[in-house]
PDB file of C-alpha atoms in Angstrom:
ATOM      1  CA  MET A   1      11.345  24.783   9.429  1.00 70.00           C
ATOM      2  CA  GLU A   2       7.939  23.177   9.854  1.00 87.00           C
ATOM      3  CA  GLN A   3       7.816  19.453  10.478  1.00 96.00           C
ATOM      4  CA  ARG A   4       5.542  17.721   7.976  1.00 98.00           C
ATOM      5  CA  ALA A   5       3.302  14.717   8.632  1.00 98.00           C
ATOM      6  CA  VAL A   6       1.216  12.850   6.062  1.00 98.00           C
ATOM      7  CA  ILE A   7      -1.735  10.637   7.024  1.00 98.00           C
ATOM      8  CA  THR A   8      -3.482   8.598   4.342  1.00 98.00           C
ATOM      9  CA  ALA A   9      -7.222   7.984   4.679  1.00 97.00           C
ATOM     10  CA  GLY A  10      -7.136  10.889   7.096  1.00 97.00           C
ATOM     11  CA  THR A  11     -10.592  12.371   6.539  1.00 97.00           C
ATOM     12  CA  GLY A  12     -12.491  10.152   8.963  1.00 95.00           C
ATOM     13  CA  GLY A  13     -12.274   7.493  11.644  1.00 93.00           C
ATOM     14  CA  ILE A  14      -8.878   6.457  12.951  1.00 94.00           C
ATOM     15  CA  GLY A  15      -7.004   8.468  10.338  1.00 97.00           C
ATOM     16  CA  LEU A  16      -8.750  11.708  11.247  1.00 97.00           C
ATOM     17  CA  GLU A  17      -8.164  11.167  14.963  1.00 97.00           C
ATOM     18  CA  THR A  18      -4.500  10.489  14.222  1.00 98.00           C
ATOM     19  CA  ALA A  19      -4.274  13.686  12.195  1.00 98.00           C
ATOM     20  CA  ILE A  20      -5.909  15.720  14.985  1.00 98.00           C
ATOM     21  CA  ALA A  21      -3.449  14.357  17.547  1.00 98.00           C
ATOM     22  CA  LEU A  22      -0.421  15.090  15.362  1.00 98.00           C
ATOM     23  CA  ALA A  23      -1.647  18.614  14.603  1.00 98.00           C
ATOM     24  CA  GLU A  24      -2.114  19.223  18.330  1.00 98.00           C
ATOM     25  CA  ARG A  25       1.563  18.372  18.710  1.00 97.00           C
ATOM     26  CA  GLY A  26       2.541  21.106  16.283  1.00 97.00           C
ATOM     27  CA  LEU A  27       3.075  19.077  13.118  1.00 98.00           C
ATOM     28  CA  ALA A  28       2.082  20.458   9.719  1.00 98.00           C
ATOM     29  CA  VAL A  29      -0.485  17.819   8.800  1.00 98.00           C
ATOM     30  CA  THR A  30      -1.520  16.742   5.320  1.00 98.00           C
ATOM     31  CA  VAL A  31      -4.468  14.358   5.120  1.00 98.00           C
ATOM     32  CA  VAL A  32      -5.092  12.293   2.009  1.00 98.00           C
ATOM     33  CA  GLY A  33      -8.511  11.074   0.925  1.00 97.00           C
ATOM     34  CA  ARG A  34     -10.816  10.631  -2.044  1.00 96.00           C
ATOM     35  CA  ASP A  35     -13.639  13.020  -1.196  1.00 96.00           C
ATOM     36  CA  ALA A  36     -13.105  16.787  -1.140  1.00 96.00           C
ATOM     37  CA  GLY A  37     -16.191  17.362   0.987  1.00 97.00           C
ATOM     38  CA  ARG A  38     -14.995  14.975   3.662  1.00 97.00           C
ATOM     39  CA  GLY A  39     -11.576  16.570   3.359  1.00 98.00           C
ATOM     40  CA  ALA A  40     -12.956  20.042   4.027  1.00 98.00           C
ATOM     41  CA  ARG A  41     -14.867  18.842   7.092  1.00 98.00           C
ATOM     42  CA  ALA A  42     -11.768  17.044   8.359  1.00 98.00           C
ATOM     43  CA  LEU A  43      -9.666  20.188   8.006  1.00 98.00           C
ATOM     44  CA  GLU A  44     -12.141  22.140  10.126  1.00 98.00           C
ATOM     45  CA  ARG A  45     -11.774  19.637  12.946  1.00 97.00           C
ATOM     46  CA  ILE A  46      -7.997  19.424  12.649  1.00 98.00           C
ATOM     47  CA  ALA A  47      -7.539  23.203  12.464  1.00 98.00           C
ATOM     48  CA  ALA A  48      -9.612  23.700  15.615  1.00 97.00           C
ATOM     49  CA  THR A  49      -6.863  22.136  17.747  1.00 95.00           C
ATOM     50  CA  ALA A  50      -3.741  22.564  15.572  1.00 97.00           C
ATOM     51  CA  THR A  51      -0.828  24.350  17.222  1.00 97.00           C
ATOM     52  CA  GLY A  52       1.363  24.604  14.142  1.00 94.00           C
ATOM     53  CA  ALA A  53       0.838  25.197  10.437  1.00 95.00           C
ATOM     54  CA  GLU A  54      -2.612  25.048   8.872  1.00 96.00           C
ATOM     55  CA  PRO A  55      -3.593  21.491   7.911  1.00 98.00           C
ATOM     56  CA  ARG A  56      -4.335  20.679   4.312  1.00 97.00           C
ATOM     57  CA  PHE A  57      -6.108  18.066   2.234  1.00 98.00           C
ATOM     58  CA  LEU A  58      -4.842  16.290  -0.886  1.00 98.00           C
ATOM     59  CA  ALA A  59      -7.214  14.266  -3.036  1.00 98.00           C
ATOM     60  CA  ALA A  60      -6.079  10.839  -4.227  1.00 98.00           C
ATOM     61  CA  ASP A  61      -7.726   7.493  -4.887  1.00 97.00           C
ATOM     62  CA  LEU A  62      -5.208   5.162  -3.285  1.00 97.00           C
ATOM     63  CA  ALA A  63      -6.677   2.174  -5.121  1.00 97.00           C
ATOM     64  CA  SER A  64      -5.017   3.555  -8.264  1.00 98.00           C
ATOM     65  CA  LEU A  65      -1.261   3.090  -8.515  1.00 98.00           C
ATOM     66  CA  ALA A  66      -1.055   6.020 -10.927  1.00 98.00           C
ATOM     67  CA  GLU A  67      -2.668   8.288  -8.336  1.00 98.00           C
ATOM     68  CA  VAL A  68      -0.341   6.960  -5.643  1.00 98.00           C
ATOM     69  CA  ARG A  69       2.606   7.811  -7.892  1.00 98.00           C
ATOM     70  CA  ALA A  70       1.265  11.305  -8.529  1.00 98.00           C
ATOM     71  CA  LEU A  71       0.707  11.820  -4.805  1.00 98.00           C
ATOM     72  CA  GLY A  72       4.210  10.588  -4.031  1.00 98.00           C
ATOM     73  CA  ALA A  73       5.737  12.927  -6.617  1.00 98.00           C
ATOM     74  CA  ARG A  74       3.861  15.927  -5.236  1.00 98.00           C
ATOM     75  CA  LEU A  75       4.772  15.183  -1.630  1.00 98.00           C
ATOM     76  CA  ALA A  76       8.389  14.479  -2.519  1.00 98.00           C
ATOM     77  CA  ALA A  77       8.689  17.803  -4.336  1.00 97.00           C
ATOM     78  CA  GLU A  78       7.732  19.638  -1.151  1.00 96.00           C
ATOM     79  CA  GLY A  79      10.835  18.689   0.776  1.00 96.00           C
ATOM     80  CA  PRO A  80      11.724  16.740   3.936  1.00 98.00           C
ATOM     81  CA  LEU A  81       9.074  14.663   5.661  1.00 98.00           C
ATOM     82  CA  LYS A  82       8.977  13.890   9.378  1.00 98.00           C
ATOM     83  CA  ILE A  83       6.136  11.386   9.707  1.00 98.00           C
ATOM     84  CA  LEU A  84       4.282   9.147   7.268  1.00 98.00           C
ATOM     85  CA  VAL A  85       1.253   7.291   8.611  1.00 98.00           C
ATOM     86  CA  ASN A  86      -0.133   4.765   6.142  1.00 98.00           C
ATOM     87  CA  ASN A  87      -3.602   4.484   7.606  1.00 97.00           C
ATOM     88  CA  VAL A  88      -5.445   3.500   4.435  1.00 96.00           C
ATOM     89  CA  GLY A  89      -7.428   0.273   4.649  1.00 93.00           C
ATOM     90  CA  ALA A  90     -10.386  -1.370   2.967  1.00 93.00           C
ATOM     91  CA  MET A  91     -12.363  -4.573   3.309  1.00 91.00           C
ATOM     92  CA  PHE A  92     -14.729  -5.691   0.567  1.00 91.00           C
ATOM     93  CA  ALA A  93     -17.700  -8.027   0.879  1.00 87.00           C
ATOM     94  CA  ASP A  94     -17.224  -9.178  -2.721  1.00 90.00           C
ATOM     95  CA  ARG A  95     -14.130  -9.587  -4.874  1.00 93.00           C
ATOM     96  CA  GLN A  96     -13.210  -6.371  -6.679  1.00 95.00           C
ATOM     97  CA  ARG A  97     -10.454  -5.269  -9.011  1.00 97.00           C
ATOM     98  CA  THR A  98      -8.806  -1.888  -9.190  1.00 98.00           C
ATOM     99  CA  VAL A  99      -8.343   0.249 -12.286  1.00 98.00           C
ATOM    100  CA  ASP A 100      -4.955  -1.500 -12.607  1.00 98.00           C
ATOM    101  CA  GLY A 101      -6.663  -4.904 -12.754  1.00 97.00           C
ATOM    102  CA  ILE A 102      -5.313  -5.951  -9.345  1.00 98.00           C
ATOM    103  CA  GLU A 103      -7.428  -7.546  -6.622  1.00 97.00           C
ATOM    104  CA  ALA A 104      -8.565  -4.544  -4.597  1.00 97.00           C
ATOM    105  CA  THR A 105      -7.943  -5.821  -1.065  1.00 96.00           C
ATOM    106  CA  PHE A 106      -4.276  -6.468  -1.745  1.00 97.00           C
ATOM    107  CA  ALA A 107      -3.895  -3.271  -3.757  1.00 98.00           C
ATOM    108  CA  VAL A 108      -5.377  -0.903  -1.185  1.00 98.00           C
ATOM    109  CA  ASN A 109      -4.094  -2.477   2.016  1.00 97.00           C
ATOM    110  CA  HIS A 110      -0.591  -3.327   0.873  1.00 98.00           C
ATOM    111  CA  LEU A 111       0.500  -2.111  -2.561  1.00 98.00           C
ATOM    112  CA  SER A 112      -0.686   1.456  -1.983  1.00 98.00           C
ATOM    113  CA  PRO A 113       1.215   2.030   1.295  1.00 98.00           C
ATOM    114  CA  TYR A 114       4.183   0.061  -0.031  1.00 98.00           C
ATOM    115  CA  LEU A 115       4.485   2.239  -3.130  1.00 98.00           C
ATOM    116  CA  LEU A 116       3.894   5.559  -1.357  1.00 98.00           C
ATOM    117  CA  THR A 117       6.465   4.697   1.290  1.00 98.00           C
ATOM    118  CA  GLU A 118       9.109   3.703  -1.235  1.00 98.00           C
ATOM    119  CA  LEU A 119       8.517   6.890  -3.226  1.00 98.00           C
ATOM    120  CA  LEU A 120       9.013   9.029  -0.114  1.00 98.00           C
ATOM    121  CA  LEU A 121      12.031   7.326   1.454  1.00 98.00           C
ATOM    122  CA  ASP A 122      14.479   9.993   0.314  1.00 97.00           C
ATOM    123  CA  ARG A 123      12.304  12.726   1.793  1.00 98.00           C
ATOM    124  CA  LEU A 124      11.976  10.798   5.042  1.00 98.00           C
ATOM    125  CA  ARG A 125      15.748  10.405   5.214  1.00 98.00           C
ATOM    126  CA  ALA A 126      16.083  14.148   4.632  1.00 97.00           C
ATOM    127  CA  GLY A 127      13.632  14.801   7.471  1.00 97.00           C
ATOM    128  CA  GLY A 128      15.352  12.461   9.914  1.00 95.00           C
ATOM    129  CA  PRO A 129      14.999  11.481  12.554  1.00 97.00           C
ATOM    130  CA  SER A 130      11.683  10.506  11.011  1.00 98.00           C
ATOM    131  CA  ARG A 131       9.107   7.769  11.409  1.00 98.00           C
ATOM    132  CA  ILE A 132       6.954   5.547   9.215  1.00 98.00           C
ATOM    133  CA  VAL A 133       3.832   4.038  10.788  1.00 98.00           C
ATOM    134  CA  ASN A 134       1.874   1.357   8.946  1.00 98.00           C
ATOM    135  CA  VAL A 135      -1.509   0.530  10.427  1.00 97.00           C
ATOM    136  CA  SER A 136      -1.950  -3.209  10.917  1.00 96.00           C
ATOM    137  CA  SER A 137      -4.837  -5.415  12.059  1.00 91.00           C
ATOM    138  CA  GLY A 138      -5.542  -8.396  14.263  1.00 87.00           C
ATOM    139  CA  ALA A 139      -7.190  -9.949  11.203  1.00 84.00           C
ATOM    140  CA  ILE A 140      -3.763 -11.248  10.162  1.00 90.00           C
ATOM    141  CA  ARG A 141      -4.362 -14.166  12.528  1.00 85.00           C
ATOM    142  CA  VAL A 142      -6.914 -15.685  10.142  1.00 78.00           C
ATOM    143  CA  ALA A 143      -4.915 -14.991   6.982  1.00 81.00           C
ATOM    144  CA  LYS A 144      -3.596 -17.512   4.505  1.00 82.00           C
ATOM    145  CA  ARG A 145       0.187 -17.177   4.402  1.00 86.00           C
ATOM    146  CA  THR A 146       0.729 -18.071   0.760  1.00 90.00           C
ATOM    147  CA  PHE A 147       1.940 -15.247  -1.473  1.00 95.00           C
ATOM    148  CA  ASP A 148       2.862 -17.061  -4.659  1.00 94.00           C
ATOM    149  CA  ALA A 149       0.265 -14.838  -6.339  1.00 94.00           C
ATOM    150  CA  VAL A 150      -1.828 -11.806  -5.442  1.00 94.00           C
ATOM    151  CA  GLU A 151      -4.934 -13.904  -4.870  1.00 92.00           C
ATOM    152  CA  PRO A 152      -4.773 -16.956  -2.594  1.00 86.00           C
ATOM    153  CA  PRO A 153      -6.292 -20.263  -3.687  1.00 84.00           C
ATOM    154  CA  GLY A 154      -9.877 -21.000  -2.732  1.00 83.00           C
ATOM    155  CA  GLY A 155     -12.955 -18.843  -2.472  1.00 84.00           C
ATOM    156  CA  TYR A 156     -13.123 -15.150  -1.743  1.00 88.00           C
ATOM    157  CA  TYR A 157     -13.832 -14.228   1.880  1.00 85.00           C
ATOM    158  CA  GLY A 158     -13.387 -10.529   2.553  1.00 85.00           C
ATOM    159  CA  PHE A 159     -12.256 -10.735   6.172  1.00 85.00           C
ATOM    160  CA  HIS A 160      -9.573 -13.359   5.480  1.00 86.00           C
ATOM    161  CA  TRP A 161      -8.312 -11.570   2.362  1.00 91.00           C
ATOM    162  CA  TYR A 162      -8.139  -8.328   4.331  1.00 91.00           C
ATOM    163  CA  GLY A 163      -6.066 -10.108   6.976  1.00 91.00           C
ATOM    164  CA  ARG A 164      -3.794 -11.557   4.304  1.00 94.00           C
ATOM    165  CA  ALA A 165      -3.165  -8.125   2.774  1.00 96.00           C
ATOM    166  CA  LYS A 166      -2.419  -6.697   6.213  1.00 96.00           C
ATOM    167  CA  LEU A 167      -0.053  -9.614   6.846  1.00 96.00           C
ATOM    168  CA  ALA A 168       1.765  -8.765   3.619  1.00 97.00           C
ATOM    169  CA  ASN A 169       2.101  -5.177   4.744  1.00 98.00           C
ATOM    170  CA  LEU A 170       3.335  -6.163   8.201  1.00 98.00           C
ATOM    171  CA  ALA A 171       5.967  -8.438   6.652  1.00 98.00           C
ATOM    172  CA  TYR A 172       7.081  -5.530   4.462  1.00 98.00           C
ATOM    173  CA  THR A 173       7.066  -3.143   7.436  1.00 98.00           C
ATOM    174  CA  LEU A 174       9.334  -5.279   9.588  1.00 98.00           C
ATOM    175  CA  ASP A 175      11.694  -5.965   6.695  1.00 98.00           C
ATOM    176  CA  LEU A 176      11.812  -2.237   5.867  1.00 98.00           C
ATOM    177  CA  ALA A 177      12.716  -1.443   9.468  1.00 98.00           C
ATOM    178  CA  GLU A 178      15.825  -3.588   9.134  1.00 98.00           C
ATOM    179  CA  ARG A 179      16.667  -2.142   5.729  1.00 98.00           C
ATOM    180  CA  LEU A 180      16.539   1.393   7.137  1.00 98.00           C
ATOM    181  CA  ARG A 181      18.237   0.666  10.444  1.00 97.00           C
ATOM    182  CA  GLY A 182      20.834   3.339  11.128  1.00 96.00           C
ATOM    183  CA  THR A 183      19.505   5.777   8.499  1.00 97.00           C
ATOM    184  CA  GLY A 184      17.527   7.965  10.881  1.00 97.00           C
ATOM    185  CA  VAL A 185      14.216   6.586   9.599  1.00 98.00           C
ATOM    186  CA  THR A 186      12.459   4.278  12.036  1.00 98.00           C
ATOM    187  CA  VAL A 187       9.533   2.062  11.109  1.00 98.00           C
ATOM    188  CA  PHE A 188       6.605   0.835  13.201  1.00 98.00           C
ATOM    189  CA  ALA A 189       3.362  -1.047  12.783  1.00 98.00           C
ATOM    190  CA  ALA A 190       0.310  -0.079  14.838  1.00 98.00           C
ATOM    191  CA  ASP A 191      -2.634  -2.362  15.595  1.00 95.00           C
ATOM    192  CA  PRO A 192      -5.632  -0.178  16.490  1.00 92.00           C
ATOM    193  CA  GLY A 193      -7.743  -3.014  17.833  1.00 85.00           C
ATOM    194  CA  GLY A 194     -11.406  -2.392  17.099  1.00 63.00           C
ATOM    195  CA  ALA A 195     -13.376   0.715  16.326  1.00 53.00           C
ATOM    196  CA  ALA A 196     -16.655   1.383  14.568  1.00 49.00           C
ATOM    197  CA  THR A 197     -15.565   3.030  11.314  1.00 46.00           C
ATOM    198  CA  ASP A 198     -17.027   3.374   7.833  1.00 50.00           C
ATOM    199  CA  MET A 199     -15.032   0.324   6.757  1.00 47.00           C
ATOM    200  CA  THR A 200     -16.199  -2.003   9.513  1.00 45.00           C
ATOM    201  CA  ASN A 201     -19.776  -0.744   9.515  1.00 43.00           C
ATOM    202  CA  GLY A 202     -19.976  -1.400   5.809  1.00 47.00           C
ATOM    203  CA  THR A 203     -18.628  -4.955   5.740  1.00 51.00           C
ATOM    204  CA  MET A 204     -18.902  -6.653   9.140  1.00 50.00           C
ATOM    205  CA  THR A 205     -22.613  -7.235   8.705  1.00 53.00           C
ATOM    206  CA  SER A 206     -22.733 -10.521   6.834  1.00 59.00           C
ATOM    207  CA  PRO A 207     -21.266 -13.978   7.475  1.00 56.00           C
ATOM    208  CA  ARG A 208     -20.284 -14.100   3.779  1.00 58.00           C
ATOM    209  CA  ILE A 209     -17.038 -12.294   4.596  1.00 60.00           C
ATOM    210  CA  VAL A 210     -15.674 -15.271   6.547  1.00 61.00           C
ATOM    211  CA  SER A 211     -14.979 -18.848   5.475  1.00 56.00           C
ATOM    212  CA  PRO A 212     -17.723 -21.506   5.780  1.00 53.00           C
ATOM    213  CA  GLY A 213     -16.091 -22.952   8.887  1.00 55.00           C
ATOM    214  CA  LEU A 214     -16.332 -19.673  10.712  1.00 54.00           C
ATOM    215  CA  ARG A 215     -19.882 -19.042   9.525  1.00 50.00           C
ATOM    216  CA  LEU A 216     -21.051 -21.700  11.952  1.00 53.00           C
ATOM    217  CA  LEU A 217     -19.660 -19.468  14.686  1.00 52.00           C
ATOM    218  CA  TRP A 218     -20.946 -16.233  13.142  1.00 52.00           C
ATOM    219  CA  PRO A 219     -23.107 -15.160  16.117  1.00 57.00           C
ATOM    220  CA  LEU A 220     -20.031 -15.402  18.359  1.00 57.00           C
ATOM    221  CA  VAL A 221     -17.784 -13.716  15.788  1.00 53.00           C
ATOM    222  CA  ARG A 222     -20.302 -10.930  15.306  1.00 52.00           C
ATOM    223  CA  ARG A 223     -20.734 -10.411  19.041  1.00 54.00           C
ATOM    224  CA  THR A 224     -16.963 -10.337  19.571  1.00 53.00           C
ATOM    225  CA  PHE A 225     -16.673  -7.773  16.809  1.00 50.00           C
ATOM    226  CA  GLU A 226     -19.414  -5.596  18.287  1.00 49.00           C
ATOM    227  CA  LEU A 227     -17.693  -5.602  21.669  1.00 46.00           C
ATOM    228  CA  SER A 228     -14.263  -4.885  20.169  1.00 48.00           C
ATOM    229  CA  THR A 229     -15.558  -1.897  18.206  1.00 48.00           C
ATOM    230  CA  ALA A 230     -17.438  -0.328  21.073  1.00 47.00           C
ATOM    231  CA  GLY A 231     -14.668   2.205  21.682  1.00 60.00           C
ATOM    232  CA  PRO A 232     -14.286   5.507  19.852  1.00 74.00           C
ATOM    233  CA  ALA A 233     -11.948   6.010  16.931  1.00 85.00           C
ATOM    234  CA  SER A 234      -9.845   8.318  19.097  1.00 88.00           C
ATOM    235  CA  THR A 235      -8.963   5.345  21.302  1.00 90.00           C
ATOM    236  CA  ALA A 236      -8.156   3.167  18.292  1.00 91.00           C
ATOM    237  CA  ALA A 237      -5.852   5.914  16.990  1.00 95.00           C
ATOM    238  CA  ARG A 238      -3.679   5.900  20.108  1.00 96.00           C
ATOM    239  CA  PRO A 239      -1.259   3.166  18.893  1.00 97.00           C
ATOM    240  CA  SER A 240      -0.620   5.122  15.675  1.00 98.00           C
ATOM    241  CA  VAL A 241      -0.082   8.395  17.539  1.00 98.00           C
ATOM    242  CA  PHE A 242       2.239   6.687  20.013  1.00 98.00           C
ATOM    243  CA  ALA A 243       4.247   5.064  17.216  1.00 98.00           C
ATOM    244  CA  ALA A 244       4.509   8.363  15.364  1.00 98.00           C
ATOM    245  CA  THR A 245       5.485  10.639  18.232  1.00 98.00           C
ATOM    246  CA  ASP A 246       6.376   9.054  21.545  1.00 98.00           C
ATOM    247  CA  PRO A 247       9.956   9.850  22.637  1.00 98.00           C
ATOM    248  CA  SER A 248      10.285   6.467  24.352  1.00 97.00           C
ATOM    249  CA  LEU A 249      10.609   4.978  20.850  1.00 98.00           C
ATOM    250  CA  ASP A 250      13.538   7.199  19.849  1.00 97.00           C
ATOM    251  CA  GLY A 251      16.240   4.995  18.394  1.00 94.00           C
ATOM    252  CA  ARG A 252      14.003   1.930  18.281  1.00 98.00           C
ATOM    253  CA  THR A 253      12.543   0.394  15.137  1.00 98.00           C
ATOM    254  CA  GLY A 254      10.683  -2.640  13.818  1.00 98.00           C
ATOM    255  CA  LEU A 255       8.101  -2.757  16.610  1.00 98.00           C
ATOM    256  CA  LEU A 256       4.410  -3.566  16.521  1.00 98.00           C
ATOM    257  CA  ILE A 257       2.438  -1.279  18.844  1.00 98.00           C
ATOM    258  CA  GLY A 258      -0.648  -3.079  20.117  1.00 95.00           C
ATOM    259  CA  PRO A 259      -4.104  -1.773  21.038  1.00 93.00           C
ATOM    260  CA  ASP A 260      -2.928  -1.255  24.637  1.00 95.00           C
ATOM    261  CA  VAL A 261      -0.355   1.241  23.312  1.00 97.00           C
ATOM    262  CA  ARG A 262       2.739  -0.793  24.060  1.00 97.00           C
ATOM    263  CA  PRO A 263       5.024  -2.979  21.952  1.00 97.00           C
ATOM    264  CA  VAL A 264       3.724  -6.512  21.438  1.00 96.00           C
ATOM    265  CA  PRO A 265       5.231  -9.540  19.688  1.00 95.00           C
ATOM    266  CA  ALA A 266       4.622  -9.515  15.950  1.00 93.00           C
ATOM    267  CA  PHE A 267       2.592 -12.354  14.463  1.00 89.00           C
ATOM    268  CA  ARG A 268       5.183 -15.018  13.717  1.00 84.00           C
ATOM    269  CA  GLY A 269       4.094 -15.391  10.106  1.00 89.00           C
ATOM    270  CA  SER A 270       5.170 -11.826   9.407  1.00 95.00           C
ATOM    271  CA  THR A 271       8.835 -12.664   9.839  1.00 94.00           C
ATOM    272  CA  ASP A 272       8.843 -15.924   7.887  1.00 94.00           C
ATOM    273  CA  ARG A 273      11.561 -15.509   5.269  1.00 95.00           C
ATOM    274  CA  ARG A 274       9.582 -17.090   2.460  1.00 95.00           C
ATOM    275  CA  THR A 275       6.605 -14.862   3.236  1.00 95.00           C
ATOM    276  CA  VAL A 276       8.791 -11.754   3.242  1.00 97.00           C
ATOM    277  CA  ASP A 277      10.541 -12.705   0.002  1.00 97.00           C
ATOM    278  CA  ASP A 278       7.273 -13.510  -1.789  1.00 97.00           C
ATOM    279  CA  VAL A 279       5.636 -10.288  -0.605  1.00 98.00           C
ATOM    280  CA  LEU A 280       8.602  -8.225  -1.770  1.00 98.00           C
ATOM    281  CA  ARG A 281       8.641  -9.985  -5.138  1.00 98.00           C
ATOM    282  CA  LEU A 282       4.934  -9.355  -5.709  1.00 97.00           C
ATOM    283  CA  SER A 283       5.257  -5.750  -4.577  1.00 98.00           C
ATOM    284  CA  ARG A 284       8.147  -5.006  -6.923  1.00 98.00           C
ATOM    285  CA  GLU A 285       6.444  -6.709  -9.854  1.00 97.00           C
ATOM    286  CA  LEU A 286       3.076  -4.995  -9.431  1.00 97.00           C
ATOM    287  CA  ALA A 287       4.198  -1.590  -8.133  1.00 98.00           C
ATOM    288  CA  PRO A 288       7.721  -0.995  -9.470  1.00 97.00           C
ATOM    289  CA  VAL A 289       9.617   1.917  -8.001  1.00 95.00           C
ATOM    290  CA  PRO A 290      12.016   3.970 -10.169  1.00 85.00           C
ATOM    291  CA  ALA A 291      15.653   3.564  -9.215  1.00 77.00           C
ATOM    292  CA  THR A 292      15.820   7.287  -8.424  1.00 64.00           C
ATOM    293  CA  ALA A 293      12.925   7.195  -5.915  1.00 57.00           C
TER     294      ALA A 293
END
């Protein structure tokens, strides 16, 4: 029986490099993205090095909870799943809302992978031993830790809101690892460090994405960013690939794999009980999962 792997936002950048690496290891790779043209080009690259089943592309706008649900239903109907890599991520220069009326940064970076994961848990259990990998970010260090509501108090600053959404997802990831301990499904977070991708090239160009205090340091922030993203996406994908496949992680769970491709301490805010409880409450309210999922 073929071993299935799903990578969201897998048509370019880190997601595509992750998909290529998993296909090289013999996994039957499905990449998820919005654009069919990008999907077709991604499949050509993946197929060129695949050693197992032909890769495939599924179209879904992961900013829409209805499309996430439809994607989850389709994937679940196809049987056991070995690896789920939630690579999707987005940073916005200006505040946006999704078709569901939810602030887009939180929806794309947390609610989408949260909902897809929950919808596929039974299939991951059936495919066990299996792994879930949620892609994190060092931006969590500048995030506000309040999750009483989707949107934090104060002005909108894209970089900080991105970090806050990634913090929410990391808190969920580590809590999920404990919930699934002993089930055969292990859960990891992967911090890719920096890479020049469509997301970063499109947003990390203006000091408006950071708070006024940091704008005074924008030349330094910008220079640090340019240096951190000098590496190729294939290098930034290594933590995700390691978390998804490395045998040294067999039987382990709840780890954050850092840019140097080794476990690193999780940001302490991600294990704060109030943070975890508030994130779970918001997630269940905004993206409810049927009891049968």
